JSON list of C-alpha atoms in Angstrom, two decimals:
[
{"chain": "V", "resi": 147, "resn": "HIS", "atom": "CA", "xyz": [-2.88, -7.92, 1.12]},
{"chain": "V", "resi": 148, "resn": "VAL", "atom": "CA", "xyz": [0.82, -8.09, 1.27]},
{"chain": "V", "resi": 149, "resn": "VAL", "atom": "CA", "xyz": [3.17, -9.12, -1.65]},
{"chain": "V", "resi": 150, "resn": "ASN", "atom": "CA", "xyz": [6.77, -9.93, -0.66]},
{"chain": "V", "resi": 151, "resn": "CYS", "atom": "CA", "xyz": [8.91, -8.97, -3.56]},
{"chain": "V", "resi": 152, "resn": "ASN", "atom": "CA", "xyz": [11.95, -10.86, -2.33]},
{"chain": "V", "resi": 153, "resn": "ASN", "atom": "CA", "xyz": [10.28, -14.26, -2.23]},
{"chain": "V", "resi": 154, "resn": "GLY", "atom": "CA", "xyz": [7.07, -14.11, -4.06]},
{"chain": "V", "resi": 155, "resn": "GLU", "atom": "CA", "xyz": [4.93, -14.69, -0.97]},
{"chain": "V", "resi": 156, "resn": "ARG", "atom": "CA", "xyz": [1.55, -13.27, -0.96]},
{"chain": "V", "resi": 157, "resn": "PHE", "atom": "CA", "xyz": [-0.93, -13.14, 1.97]},
{"chain": "V", "resi": 158, "resn": "VAL", "atom": "CA", "xyz": [-3.87, -11.44, 3.54]},
{"chain": "V", "resi": 159, "resn": "THR", "atom": "CA", "xyz": [-3.60, -9.85, 6.93]},
{"chain": "V", "resi": 160, "resn": "TYR", "atom": "CA", "xyz": [-4.76, -6.98, 9.15]},
{"chain": "V", "resi": 161, "resn": "VAL", "atom": "CA", "xyz": [-3.18, -3.78, 10.46]},
{"chain": "V", "resi": 162, "resn": "ILE", "atom": "CA", "xyz": [-2.23, -2.99, 13.93]},
{"chain": "V", "resi": 163, "resn": "GLU", "atom": "CA", "xyz": [-1.26, 0.65, 14.34]},
{"chain": "V", "resi": 164, "resn": "GLY", "atom": "CA", "xyz": [2.22, 1.24, 15.53]},
{"chain": "V", "resi": 165, "resn": "THR", "atom": "CA", "xyz": [4.29, 4.05, 16.85]},
{"chain": "V", "resi": 166, "resn": "PRO", "atom": "CA", "xyz": [3.86, 7.16, 14.59]},
{"chain": "V", "resi": 167, "resn": "GLY", "atom": "CA", "xyz": [6.96, 7.99, 12.71]},
{"chain": "V", "resi": 168, "resn": "SER", "atom": "CA", "xyz": [8.77, 4.83, 13.56]},
{"chain": "V", "resi": 169, "resn": "GLY", "atom": "CA", "xyz": [8.74, 3.46, 10.06]},
{"chain": "V", "resi": 170, "resn": "ALA", "atom": "CA", "xyz": [8.15, 0.06, 11.50]},
{"chain": "V", "resi": 171, "resn": "MET", "atom": "CA", "xyz": [6.50, -2.59, 9.45]},
{"chain": "V", "resi": 172, "resn": "CYS", "atom": "CA", "xyz": [5.96, -5.67, 11.57]},
{"chain": "V", "resi": 173, "resn": "VAL", "atom": "CA", "xyz": [4.23, -8.87, 10.57]},
{"chain": "V", "resi": 174, "resn": "ASN", "atom": "CA", "xyz": [2.89, -11.00, 13.41]},
{"chain": "V", "resi": 175, "resn": "GLY", "atom": "CA", "xyz": [1.45, -14.49, 13.70]},
{"chain": "V", "resi": 176, "resn": "ALA", "atom": "CA", "xyz": [1.84, -17.20, 11.14]},
{"chain": "V", "resi": 177, "resn": "ALA", "atom": "CA", "xyz": [2.36, -14.59, 8.41]},
{"chain": "V", "resi": 178, "resn": "ALA", "atom": "CA", "xyz": [5.55, -13.64, 10.16]},
{"chain": "V", "resi": 179, "resn": "ARG", "atom": "CA", "xyz": [7.19, -16.75, 8.59]},
{"chain": "V", "resi": 180, "resn": "LEU", "atom": "CA", "xyz": [6.60, -15.36, 5.10]},
{"chain": "V", "resi": 181, "resn": "VAL", "atom": "CA", "xyz": [8.59, -12.02, 5.60]},
{"chain": "V", "resi": 182, "resn": "HIS", "atom": "CA", "xyz": [12.17, -11.37, 6.76]},
{"chain": "V", "resi": 183, "resn": "PRO", "atom": "CA", "xyz": [13.79, -8.12, 8.06]},
{"chain": "V", "resi": 184, "resn": "GLY", "atom": "CA", "xyz": [14.88, -6.19, 4.92]},
{"chain": "V", "resi": 185, "resn": "ASP", "atom": "CA", "xyz": [12.43, -7.64, 2.57]},
{"chain": "V", "resi": 186, "resn": "LYS", "atom": "CA", "xyz": [10.66, -5.24, 0.17]},
{"chain": "V", "resi": 187, "resn": "ILE", "atom": "CA", "xyz": [6.93, -5.57, 0.42]},
{"chain": "V", "resi": 188, "resn": "ILE", "atom": "CA", "xyz": [3.96, -4.00, -1.28]},
{"chain": "V", "resi": 189, "resn": "VAL", "atom": "CA", "xyz": [0.92, -3.32, 0.96]},
{"chain": "V", "resi": 190, "resn": "ILE", "atom": "CA", "xyz": [-2.38, -3.40, -0.91]},
{"chain": "V", "resi": 191, "resn": "ALA", "atom": "CA", "xyz": [-5.50, -1.94, 0.76]},
{"chain": "V", "resi": 192, "resn": "TYR", "atom": "CA", "xyz": [-9.05, -2.37, -0.57]},
{"chain": "V", "resi": 193, "resn": "CYS", "atom": "CA", "xyz": [-12.28, -0.58, 0.43]},
{"chain": "V", "resi": 194, "resn": "HIS", "atom": "CA", "xyz": [-15.91, -0.99, -0.33]},
{"chain": "V", "resi": 195, "resn": "VAL", "atom": "CA", "xyz": [-17.75, 2.11, -1.47]},
{"chain": "V", "resi": 196, "resn": "SER", "atom": "CA", "xyz": [-21.15, 2.75, -2.90]},
{"chain": "V", "resi": 197, "resn": "GLY", "atom": "CA", "xyz": [-21.55, 3.81, -6.59]},
{"chain": "V", "resi": 198, "resn": "GLU", "atom": "CA", "xyz": [-22.02, 7.46, -5.42]},
{"chain": "V", "resi": 199, "resn": "GLU", "atom": "CA", "xyz": [-18.89, 7.31, -3.28]},
{"chain": "V", "resi": 200, "resn": "ALA", "atom": "CA", "xyz": [-16.95, 5.67, -6.13]},
{"chain": "V", "resi": 201, "resn": "ARG", "atom": "CA", "xyz": [-17.51, 8.75, -8.30]},
{"chain": "V", "resi": 202, "resn": "GLU", "atom": "CA", "xyz": [-15.56, 10.87, -5.85]},
{"chain": "V", "resi": 203, "resn": "HIS", "atom": "CA", "xyz": [-13.11, 8.26, -4.57]},
{"chain": "V", "resi": 204, "resn": "ARG", "atom": "CA", "xyz": [-9.47, 9.06, -5.15]},
{"chain": "V", "resi": 205, "resn": "PRO", "atom": "CA", "xyz": [-7.36, 5.85, -5.00]},
{"chain": "V", "resi": 206, "resn": "LYS", "atom": "CA", "xyz": [-3.87, 6.60, -3.77]},
{"chain": "V", "resi": 207, "resn": "VAL", "atom": "CA", "xyz": [-0.37, 5.17, -4.40]},
{"chain": "V", "resi": 208, "resn": "VAL", "atom": "CA", "xyz": [2.37, 5.89, -1.86]},
{"chain": "V", "resi": 209, "resn": "LEU", "atom": "CA", "xyz": [5.97, 5.20, -2.83]},
{"chain": "V", "resi": 210, "resn": "MET", "atom": "CA", "xyz": [8.31, 4.80, 0.21]},
{"chain": "V", "resi": 211, "resn": "GLU", "atom": "CA", "xyz": [12.14, 5.20, 0.55]},
{"chain": "V", "resi": 212, "resn": "GLU", "atom": "CA", "xyz": [14.69, 3.93, 3.07]},
{"chain": "V", "resi": 213, "resn": "GLY", "atom": "CA", "xyz": [13.33, 3.82, 6.61]},
{"chain": "V", "resi": 214, "resn": "ASN", "atom": "CA", "xyz": [9.84, 3.65, 5.33]},
{"chain": "V", "resi": 215, "resn": "ARG", "atom": "CA", "xyz": [9.60, 7.45, 4.81]},
{"chain": "V", "resi": 216, "resn": "ILE", "atom": "CA", "xyz": [7.07, 8.73, 2.06]},
{"chain": "V", "resi": 217, "resn": "ARG", "atom": "CA", "xyz": [9.03, 9.48, -0.93]},
{"chain": "V", "resi": 218, "resn": "ASP", "atom": "CA", "xyz": [5.96, 10.39, -3.19]},
{"chain": "V", "resi": 219, "resn": "ALA", "atom": "CA", "xyz": [2.27, 10.20, -2.95]},
{"chain": "V", "resi": 220, "resn": "TYR", "atom": "CA", "xyz": [-0.08, 10.03, -5.92]},
{"chain": "V", "resi": 221, "resn": "ALA", "atom": "CA", "xyz": [-3.87, 10.00, -6.32]},
{"chain": "V", "resi": 222, "resn": "LEU", "atom": "CA", "xyz": [-6.09, 9.24, -9.32]},
{"chain": "V", "resi": 223, "resn": "LYS", "atom": "CA", "xyz": [-8.59, 11.91, -10.08]},
{"chain": "V", "resi": 224, "resn": "PRO", "atom": "CA", "xyz": [-12.31, 10.90, -9.38]},
{"chain": "V", "resi": 225, "resn": "GLY", "atom": "CA", "xyz": [-13.64, 9.10, -12.45]},
{"chain": "V", "resi": 226, "resn": "ALA", "atom": "CA", "xyz": [-10.37, 8.98, -14.33]},
{"chain": "V", "resi": 227, "resn": "PRO", "atom": "CA", "xyz": [-9.56, 5.75, -16.09]},
{"chain": "V", "resi": 228, "resn": "ILE", "atom": "CA", "xyz": [-6.43, 3.92, -15.05]},
{"chain": "V", "resi": 229, "resn": "ASP", "atom": "CA", "xyz": [-3.88, 4.29, -17.82]},
{"chain": "V", "resi": 230, "resn": "PRO", "atom": "CA", "xyz": [-0.55, 2.45, -16.84]},
{"chain": "V", "resi": 231, "resn": "GLY", "atom": "CA", "xyz": [1.20, 4.68, -19.63]},
{"chain": "V", "resi": 232, "resn": "GLN", "atom": "CA", "xyz": [0.24, 7.96, -17.98]},
{"chain": "V", "resi": 233, "resn": "PRO", "atom": "CA", "xyz": [1.83, 9.47, -14.79]},
{"chain": "V", "resi": 234, "resn": "LEU", "atom": "CA", "xyz": [-0.39, 9.87, -11.68]},
{"chain": "V", "resi": 235, "resn": "SER", "atom": "CA", "xyz": [-1.18, 13.19, -10.30]},
{"chain": "V", "resi": 236, "resn": "ARG", "atom": "CA", "xyz": [0.29, 14.05, -6.93]},
{"chain": "V", "resi": 237, "resn": "ALA", "atom": "CA", "xyz": [-1.91, 13.65, -3.94]}
]
């Protein structure tokens, strides 16, 4: 899922691996009409896991900076409740 912070567009798409380290985020096909160069986007990834896997799964939040370089990465501890008022632990 992709959310465009500049124009409010939301869409579901797929990922094509790009050149490692390039920082490129490219939207292809019809979805390309929903995003423009320089727009800020949020990329949301989901996964399906079994109940057993869910107990050990560590969802991650990655914050990017200019040039799409990683600024910070955080992970929830397995089984921890999500509390918006509390900081996440570093991944």
